[in-house]
Amino acid sequence: MNSVPKKFQLNSIIHHNEYLINGKISKWSGNKANIYSTLLCDSDEKDPLLIGTSPEMSSELAMEALNAASKAYDSGKGNWPRMKVYERIHCMSTFVQKMILKRDEIVKLLMWEIGKNLNDSEKEFDRTIDYINDTIEEYKRIDRKGATFQNKSGVRALIRRGPLGVVLCLGPYNYPLNETFALLIPAIILGNTTIFKPAKHGVLLIAPLLNAFKESFPAGVVNIIFGRGRVLATPIMESGKIDVLSLIGHSSSAIVLQDLHPQKNRLRLVLGLEAKNPAIILKDADLDLTVKECLSGSLSFNGQRCTALKIIYVHEEVKDEFLTKFSKKVDELELGMPWENTLLTPLPEPSKPQYISDLIDDATSLGAKIINKKGGQRSKNFTFPAVLYPVSKKMRVFEEEQFGPVVPVVSFSDVSDPLNDMADSNYGQQASIFGKDVDALGPVIDSLVNLVCRVNLNSACQRGPDIFPFTGRKDSAVATLSVHDALRSFSIRTFVASKDNELNKNILREMIDSKKSNFIRTDYYL
Ligand code: G3H
């Protein structure tokens, strides 16, 4: 710990023992899970460092959280779903102001818990704050649009977006703050009520926000529980009282959870799942630019991004040059501590280095070579990225989402090969295409846009900026997220209609003037 700059040292083990249910922060006195950091265990002699403990809450408390959320929603009759839009916005603004105060604490825990480097940890925090503020502004815009009557064929209608109900929100470990909040925040602001359980890694960093949630939102609107998904999420889903399952994670978990719901047609899904985003390098690509984009695209945060480039297709004619340049750059990457801001940092999952090594062994046993000198070098908490070539369909790394530092490369002479592979793949999130000749690019892009949901021209895949749609085809996603689309995904259009006659006109006029309804109104929040 002495080698850690003072600002980033953890002074003691964090005994986090609180949870938020029904507007009350309570203390958990049952079993606790140990939270380890892998940052300092770079050799077999060093064990992961115990940095904290966190509640392993019971299924009874999970049901308490569910009941609190259900009561606050009260089938749409609760105060929160019926509240004026500006009142909900006010709660969210209060929350974001309180959250900002926790920046340093959360950034430090992001580094310790998941090994994200300092710049990216700060970016994750700041991006989340921006996301909340942008969501507030977008919701105001949506509300403004809903503040006018339409009149068609003798029917007058006031159409707005309304909440869906009780939302179970489960986030991923690689963006434990940003991606989770990109689900939670729009769900809450729209008038839904929520139960949120953090992922396995990135748990302690949620604890500093419990008070902010408690002080900003009415009881039952946000319930935060800690522990195992199997223990907590299973009874919640089995109850049939969840209206929206929102999850960023693996499709296998999403399927298990959906299957537990007794009335599936009632269950809406907002899912961000795995991907195997390819880079396709055409023969006229600017190779220096391509190498730079493929490097950050495949290996920033050690490749632990759903948007990471997870397979690279390169044209036969430029394969050798690409492999030489790319593997040189990979070998120049440094592995360091998060506060040193290196691209490569220790892997937070203790089993990941072995998994990556297994993928490398499998590929090499089936004919692939490790092209870069340092590829596959092991320490206890890391496996240095191996550039593997030639990769073929029988290798695990061709199909599996590695979500870690290994880069499979396949060559092609006909661009329909990578396109056909993508068509056969279970995934369809994004792709990167590198090239200059519009005659070649045009038709490829026309196919790619139908195979994935974002085609990045001479650029790595990425989610941001958050105003752009983030979604996927096949097993990669259900529903669309962006500042605007997430507000749509967590809501439904609902409206009041009336035959256009004097009686109804008078009622509506009086309703608007007297402000007796929070729904039927034509004013809006500036
Ligand atoms: O893990 C998936 C994230 O949404 C990726 O976001 O492209 O901004 O790193 P990013």
XYZ file of C-alpha atoms and ligand atoms in Angstrom:
536
model
C 0.000 0.000 0.000
C 3.018 2.270 0.521
C 3.551 2.496 -3.213
C 0.062 3.957 -3.614
C -0.090 7.776 -3.811
C -1.501 9.128 -0.560
C -4.570 10.589 -2.274
C -5.630 7.169 -3.509
C -4.794 5.068 -0.474
C -7.600 3.306 1.322
C -7.135 4.072 4.982
C -9.079 1.138 6.357
C -11.326 -1.712 5.343
C -14.739 -0.354 4.385
C -17.423 -2.135 6.377
C -20.424 -1.239 4.333
C -23.517 -2.554 6.062
C -26.383 -0.333 4.971
C -29.224 -0.673 2.523
C -32.123 1.524 1.452
C -35.665 0.214 1.565
C -38.824 2.303 1.682
C -37.001 5.556 2.329
C -35.120 4.183 5.307
C -31.451 3.342 5.544
C -31.133 0.267 7.742
C -28.171 -1.687 9.018
C -27.600 -5.265 7.965
C -26.241 -7.553 10.639
C -26.286 -10.885 8.772
C -23.706 -12.464 6.464
C -21.341 -10.188 4.629
C -19.433 -10.718 1.409
C -15.761 -9.852 1.370
C -14.789 -7.373 -1.309
C -11.284 -7.860 -2.658
C -9.154 -5.758 -4.926
C -6.808 -7.487 -7.325
C -4.732 -4.336 -7.895
C -1.715 -5.286 -5.818
C -1.627 -9.056 -6.316
C 0.683 -9.307 -9.289
C 2.493 -12.448 -8.131
C 1.466 -15.821 -6.752
C 2.713 -14.908 -3.293
C 0.304 -11.987 -3.019
C -3.358 -12.557 -2.334
C -6.101 -10.157 -3.420
C -6.420 -7.359 -0.893
C -9.483 -7.270 1.332
C -10.800 -3.719 0.912
C -14.276 -4.047 2.320
C -17.340 -6.034 3.166
C -20.869 -5.705 1.867
C -24.231 -7.150 2.956
C -25.356 -10.494 1.594
C -28.977 -9.663 2.100
C -31.748 -12.215 2.399
C -34.623 -12.985 0.078
C -36.989 -11.677 2.781
C -35.413 -8.254 2.489
C -35.522 -8.480 -1.290
C -39.272 -8.944 -0.955
C -39.436 -6.004 1.431
C -37.747 -3.866 -1.200
C -40.181 -5.137 -3.821
C -43.160 -4.404 -1.604
C -41.870 -0.893 -0.918
C -41.500 -0.238 -4.646
C -44.924 -1.754 -5.387
C -46.546 0.295 -2.659
C -44.953 3.528 -3.896
C -46.164 2.774 -7.418
C -49.506 1.432 -6.211
C -50.449 0.204 -9.688
C -50.026 3.747 -10.978
C -52.178 5.234 -8.211
C -49.193 6.184 -6.057
C -47.999 9.744 -5.529
C -44.759 9.302 -7.481
C -46.293 8.125 -10.790
C -49.034 10.773 -10.536
C -46.790 13.606 -9.451
C -46.251 16.744 -11.550
C -43.317 16.339 -13.887
C -41.520 19.343 -12.433
C -41.760 17.886 -8.943
C -40.017 14.701 -10.073
C -37.446 16.795 -11.903
C -36.860 18.739 -8.711
C -36.123 15.483 -6.821
C -33.654 14.457 -9.537
C -31.924 17.845 -9.464
C -31.550 17.556 -5.702
C -30.050 14.106 -6.151
C -27.502 15.150 -8.746
C -26.297 18.005 -6.556
C -25.735 15.606 -3.673
C -24.083 13.047 -5.922
C -21.481 15.526 -7.189
C -20.141 15.834 -3.637
C -19.149 12.156 -3.677
C -16.949 12.358 -6.778
C -13.549 11.756 -5.166
C -14.759 8.877 -3.013
C -16.466 7.120 -5.922
C -13.592 7.651 -8.351
C -11.178 6.149 -5.831
C -13.404 3.114 -5.343
C -13.823 2.634 -9.091
C -10.045 2.279 -9.280
C -9.786 -0.142 -6.364
C -12.814 -2.255 -7.090
C -12.643 -2.653 -10.853
C -9.162 -1.391 -11.726
C -10.377 1.338 -14.088
C -7.695 3.946 -14.659
C -8.013 7.388 -13.080
C -8.921 9.293 -16.252
C -11.584 6.770 -17.205
C -12.917 6.584 -13.650
C -13.277 10.366 -13.569
C -14.826 10.244 -17.020
C -17.295 7.619 -15.849
C -18.376 9.804 -12.948
C -18.567 13.037 -14.938
C -20.334 11.358 -17.830
C -22.953 10.078 -15.396
C -23.540 13.545 -13.993
C -23.889 14.883 -17.552
C -26.240 12.016 -18.338
C -28.506 12.934 -15.432
C -28.537 16.622 -16.340
C -29.179 15.836 -20.001
C -31.987 13.473 -18.994
C -33.619 16.249 -16.995
C -33.462 18.602 -19.990
C -34.733 15.941 -22.386
C -37.615 15.056 -20.097
C -38.603 18.720 -20.021
C -38.620 18.703 -23.836
C -40.731 15.553 -23.961
C -43.108 17.040 -21.413
C -43.375 20.270 -23.438
C -44.315 18.257 -26.505
C -47.007 16.511 -24.508
C -48.537 19.773 -23.356
C -50.684 20.373 -26.445
C -54.002 18.891 -27.493
C -54.427 17.238 -30.851
C -57.763 17.230 -32.601
C -58.501 14.690 -35.305
C -61.767 13.356 -36.740
C -63.731 14.960 -33.946
C -61.591 13.499 -31.166
C -59.449 15.718 -28.991
C -56.461 14.049 -27.308
C -53.734 14.957 -24.868
C -50.969 12.380 -25.320
C -48.072 12.038 -22.908
C -45.581 9.426 -21.805
C -46.456 7.605 -18.610
C -44.481 5.211 -16.388
C -44.571 1.425 -16.714
C -44.458 0.335 -13.079
C -41.899 -1.369 -10.883
C -38.432 -1.668 -12.403
C -35.741 -4.137 -11.367
C -32.394 -2.636 -12.296
C -29.211 -4.705 -12.504
C -25.999 -3.135 -13.726
C -22.658 -4.460 -14.970
C -19.275 -4.454 -13.235
C -17.356 -2.665 -15.997
C -19.436 0.520 -15.777
C -20.951 0.053 -12.328
C -21.954 3.678 -12.081
C -22.573 4.949 -15.587
C -24.376 2.054 -17.195
C -26.444 1.314 -14.121
C -27.495 4.924 -13.762
C -28.227 5.142 -17.475
C -31.034 2.679 -16.645
C -31.998 3.843 -13.182
C -32.212 7.593 -13.781
C -34.648 7.598 -16.724
C -36.711 4.899 -15.012
C -37.076 6.983 -11.861
C -37.704 10.373 -13.453
C -40.534 8.990 -15.587
C -42.475 7.981 -12.469
C -41.546 4.307 -12.202
C -40.374 2.943 -8.871
C -37.206 0.895 -8.651
C -35.213 -1.816 -6.972
C -31.540 -1.639 -7.736
C -28.887 -4.249 -6.980
C -25.282 -3.505 -7.894
C -23.148 -6.033 -9.785
C -20.620 -8.334 -8.093
C -17.744 -5.876 -8.554
C -18.252 -2.165 -8.030
C -20.422 -2.462 -4.945
C -18.698 -0.319 -2.355
C -18.827 2.689 -4.654
C -22.630 2.701 -4.513
C -22.720 2.944 -0.711
C -21.730 6.665 -0.574
C -24.869 7.463 -2.573
C -27.454 5.838 -0.302
C -28.077 9.024 1.635
C -28.383 11.105 -1.511
C -31.075 8.732 -2.802
C -32.847 8.681 0.530
C -32.876 12.464 0.913
C -33.885 13.193 -2.685
C -36.747 10.810 -3.423
C -39.955 9.858 -1.605
C -40.050 6.546 0.286
C -40.144 3.449 -1.898
C -39.179 5.158 -5.174
C -35.578 3.936 -5.033
C -34.711 0.794 -3.091
C -31.106 -0.361 -3.041
C -30.183 -3.852 -1.940
C -26.900 -5.747 -1.856
C -26.075 -9.413 -2.223
C -26.331 -12.286 -4.607
C -28.470 -12.064 -7.696
C -29.736 -15.603 -7.215
C -30.961 -14.896 -3.675
C -32.373 -11.431 -4.304
C -33.524 -11.274 -7.904
C -35.091 -14.757 -8.010
C -37.981 -14.152 -5.579
C -38.476 -10.649 -6.928
C -38.984 -11.979 -10.458
C -41.053 -14.958 -9.284
C -43.497 -12.595 -7.594
C -44.730 -11.388 -10.997
C -44.701 -7.842 -9.644
C -41.868 -6.597 -11.831
C -43.032 -4.606 -14.839
C -39.618 -3.864 -16.337
C -36.459 -5.922 -16.165
C -33.577 -3.592 -16.934
C -30.223 -5.268 -17.074
C -26.822 -4.688 -18.555
C -25.035 -8.009 -18.510
C -25.109 -11.425 -20.044
C -28.013 -12.744 -22.093
C -27.992 -15.993 -20.115
C -28.818 -14.080 -16.897
C -31.468 -12.086 -18.720
C -33.129 -15.288 -19.948
C -33.073 -16.938 -16.525
C -34.652 -13.864 -14.949
C -37.343 -13.484 -17.606
C -38.234 -17.133 -17.259
C -38.953 -16.665 -13.574
C -41.703 -14.158 -14.288
C -45.105 -15.887 -14.186
C -46.798 -13.423 -16.573
C -44.242 -12.776 -19.274
C -46.405 -10.589 -21.485
C -46.479 -8.055 -18.694
C -42.744 -7.886 -18.514
C -40.975 -5.177 -20.502
C -37.293 -5.618 -21.158
C -34.556 -3.060 -21.359
C -31.388 -5.073 -21.902
C -27.824 -4.326 -22.926
C -26.150 -7.671 -23.541
C -22.947 -9.146 -24.920
C -21.423 -8.327 -28.277
C -18.613 -9.408 -30.576
C -18.036 -6.183 -32.465
C -15.771 -6.709 -35.487
C -13.341 -4.355 -37.168
C -13.201 -4.870 -40.929
C -10.056 -3.501 -42.520
C -10.269 -3.033 -46.295
C -7.129 -3.046 -48.447
C -6.995 0.738 -48.909
C -7.398 1.559 -45.200
C -5.091 4.148 -43.665
C -3.196 1.630 -41.590
C -1.700 4.027 -39.036
C -5.112 5.388 -38.222
C -6.578 1.873 -38.252
C -3.940 0.563 -35.847
C -4.581 3.450 -33.455
C -8.350 2.905 -33.488
C -8.063 -0.874 -33.210
C -5.703 -0.493 -30.271
C -7.996 1.670 -28.178
C -11.055 -0.099 -29.547
C -9.901 -3.551 -28.527
C -7.857 -2.848 -25.427
C -8.977 0.249 -23.548
C -9.961 -0.870 -20.053
C -8.352 -4.184 -21.022
C -11.105 -4.933 -23.507
C -13.709 -5.070 -20.729
C -16.277 -3.024 -22.634
C -19.357 -4.375 -24.337
C -18.484 -2.064 -27.229
C -14.876 -3.280 -27.485
C -13.608 -4.559 -30.830
C -13.534 -8.273 -30.144
C -12.452 -9.610 -33.517
C -10.450 -7.997 -36.315
C -10.903 -8.922 -39.982
C -8.100 -7.673 -42.189
C -7.741 -7.889 -45.974
C -5.096 -10.390 -47.138
C -3.210 -7.690 -49.032
C -2.563 -5.560 -45.935
C -2.585 -8.316 -43.341
C 1.188 -8.484 -42.838
C 1.659 -4.753 -42.514
C -1.287 -4.459 -40.160
C -0.136 -7.315 -37.955
C 3.401 -5.948 -37.735
C 2.295 -2.431 -36.859
C -0.502 -3.486 -34.564
C 1.432 -6.048 -32.563
C 4.299 -3.568 -32.092
C 1.869 -1.047 -30.632
C 0.270 -3.689 -28.416
C 3.680 -4.604 -27.010
C 4.355 -0.945 -26.268
C 1.294 -0.753 -24.034
C 2.071 -0.514 -20.371
C 0.391 -2.356 -17.584
C 0.125 -0.155 -14.527
C -1.920 0.900 -11.557
C -5.113 2.858 -12.273
C -3.636 6.088 -10.879
C -0.772 5.762 -13.379
C -3.332 6.091 -16.153
C -2.021 3.207 -18.253
C -4.359 1.649 -20.796
C -3.813 -1.787 -19.274
C -4.593 -2.324 -15.598
C -5.087 -5.401 -13.393
C -8.190 -7.454 -14.129
C -10.772 -7.276 -11.316
C -12.134 -10.785 -11.800
C -9.681 -13.238 -10.200
C -10.524 -15.953 -12.744
C -10.163 -13.721 -15.844
C -6.376 -14.054 -16.403
C -6.752 -17.837 -16.516
C -9.764 -17.599 -18.828
C -7.829 -15.394 -21.245
C -4.852 -17.764 -21.101
C -7.206 -20.669 -21.821
C -8.545 -18.875 -24.897
C -4.984 -18.306 -26.095
C -4.037 -21.960 -25.490
C -7.128 -23.167 -27.290
C -6.407 -20.952 -30.315
C -2.705 -21.865 -30.490
C -3.498 -25.545 -30.169
C -5.728 -25.175 -33.220
C -3.191 -23.373 -35.369
C -3.156 -19.704 -34.370
C 0.112 -17.968 -33.517
C 0.765 -15.285 -30.936
C 2.038 -12.496 -33.165
C 3.305 -10.051 -30.533
C 6.300 -10.774 -28.335
C 4.622 -10.135 -24.997
C 1.306 -11.790 -25.869
C 0.109 -14.202 -23.201
C 2.663 -13.234 -20.513
C 1.050 -13.960 -17.195
C 0.987 -12.469 -13.750
C -1.525 -13.383 -11.104
C -3.857 -10.495 -11.940
C -3.224 -10.078 -15.663
C -2.600 -11.780 -18.979
C -0.801 -9.552 -21.455
C -2.913 -9.147 -24.615
C -2.059 -11.655 -27.287
C -2.614 -10.775 -30.936
C -3.742 -14.114 -32.344
C -3.518 -14.959 -36.052
C -4.842 -16.807 -38.041
C -8.014 -17.297 -36.059
C -10.596 -19.713 -37.406
C -14.155 -20.661 -36.610
C -13.250 -23.727 -34.584
C -11.455 -21.636 -31.954
C -13.284 -20.483 -28.850
C -12.001 -16.931 -29.235
C -13.757 -16.664 -32.601
C -17.165 -17.080 -31.002
C -16.931 -16.220 -27.302
C -17.125 -12.665 -26.075
C -13.718 -12.553 -24.413
C -14.415 -9.344 -22.463
C -10.713 -9.081 -21.724
C -7.258 -8.599 -23.208
C -6.910 -10.852 -26.247
C -7.245 -9.817 -29.904
C -8.222 -12.424 -32.508
C -7.375 -11.548 -36.105
C -8.859 -13.191 -39.211
C -7.844 -12.394 -42.791
C -10.140 -12.261 -45.818
C -9.890 -11.673 -49.534
C -13.613 -11.297 -50.126
C -15.461 -8.895 -47.846
C -18.537 -11.112 -47.942
C -16.681 -13.501 -45.602
C -16.764 -11.187 -42.571
C -20.280 -10.083 -43.497
C -21.446 -13.696 -43.616
C -19.764 -14.411 -40.282
C -21.610 -11.467 -38.786
C -24.862 -12.726 -40.230
C -24.222 -16.118 -38.592
C -23.181 -14.591 -35.266
C -25.541 -14.317 -32.309
C -24.620 -10.686 -31.850
C -25.320 -7.439 -33.608
C -24.294 -4.394 -31.647
C -21.710 -2.395 -33.653
C -18.957 -2.733 -36.250
C -15.984 -0.666 -37.383
C -15.096 -0.424 -41.050
C -11.735 0.931 -42.179
C -11.147 2.062 -45.764
C -11.283 5.042 -48.139
C -12.725 3.928 -51.465
C -16.394 4.820 -51.532
C -17.083 2.219 -54.229
C -15.971 -0.478 -51.821
C -17.284 1.123 -48.650
C -20.775 1.947 -49.851
C -22.167 -1.573 -50.368
C -20.421 -2.893 -47.253
C -21.921 -0.146 -45.116
C -25.337 -0.890 -46.617
C -25.099 -4.455 -45.322
C -23.466 -3.567 -42.027
C -26.224 -1.186 -40.973
C -28.628 -4.119 -41.186
C -26.350 -6.467 -39.286
C -25.610 -4.126 -36.381
C -27.000 -0.869 -35.029
C -23.981 1.418 -35.349
C -21.342 1.369 -38.066
C -18.188 3.283 -37.156
C -16.313 4.569 -40.182
C -12.542 4.594 -39.626
C -13.309 4.792 -35.900
C -13.433 2.338 -33.019
C -16.795 1.231 -31.660
C -18.100 3.125 -28.658
C -21.311 3.896 -26.864
C -20.983 7.658 -26.582
C -21.913 10.380 -26.968
C -24.930 9.433 -24.920
C -27.385 11.349 -27.074
C -26.860 8.741 -29.821
C -28.883 5.518 -29.784
C -27.205 2.595 -28.055
C -28.794 -0.711 -28.943
C -28.169 -3.951 -30.780
C -29.714 -6.708 -32.842
C -30.149 -10.404 -32.015
C -28.720 -11.324 -28.593
C -26.977 -7.974 -28.078
C -29.821 -5.829 -26.763
C -33.505 -5.323 -26.237
C -34.793 -1.714 -26.434
C -32.746 1.373 -27.146
C -30.832 3.560 -24.763
C -29.743 7.148 -25.281
C -30.698 10.189 -23.280
C -33.892 10.461 -25.310
C -34.539 6.793 -26.115
C -34.120 5.621 -22.537
C -36.939 7.934 -21.520
C -39.041 6.250 -24.180
C -37.923 2.748 -23.209
C -39.030 3.227 -19.602
C -42.410 4.704 -20.492
C -45.491 4.171 -22.570
C -47.732 6.588 -24.399
C -50.975 7.122 -22.606
C -53.625 9.728 -23.251
C -56.939 11.319 -22.485
C -59.356 11.562 -25.421
C -62.709 13.224 -25.679
C -65.350 13.763 -28.340
C -65.020 17.333 -29.494
C -68.160 18.926 -28.035
C -68.955 21.876 -25.798
C -69.368 19.784 -22.645
C -65.918 18.236 -22.938
C -64.288 21.468 -24.046
C -65.609 23.237 -20.967
C -64.435 20.457 -18.671
C -60.955 20.481 -20.190
C -60.748 24.276 -19.999
C -61.781 24.270 -16.383
C -59.402 21.412 -15.589
C -56.485 23.305 -17.112
C -57.361 26.588 -15.395
C -57.934 25.030 -11.996
C -54.873 22.742 -12.301
C -56.904 19.908 -10.820
C -55.006 17.299 -12.849
C -51.272 16.761 -13.122
C -51.820 15.033 -16.460
C -54.305 17.347 -18.150
C -52.370 20.577 -18.253
C -50.848 22.707 -20.951
C -48.204 24.482 -18.892
C -44.680 23.145 -18.829
C -41.441 23.433 -16.934
C -38.823 25.790 -18.397
O -19.630 -1.857 -21.756
C -20.235 -1.210 -22.585
C -20.265 0.263 -22.521
O -21.513 0.784 -22.819
C -19.261 0.856 -23.414
O -19.308 2.206 -23.377
O -18.109 2.604 -25.493
O -18.386 4.399 -23.864
O -16.852 2.509 -23.367
P -18.087 2.957 -24.072
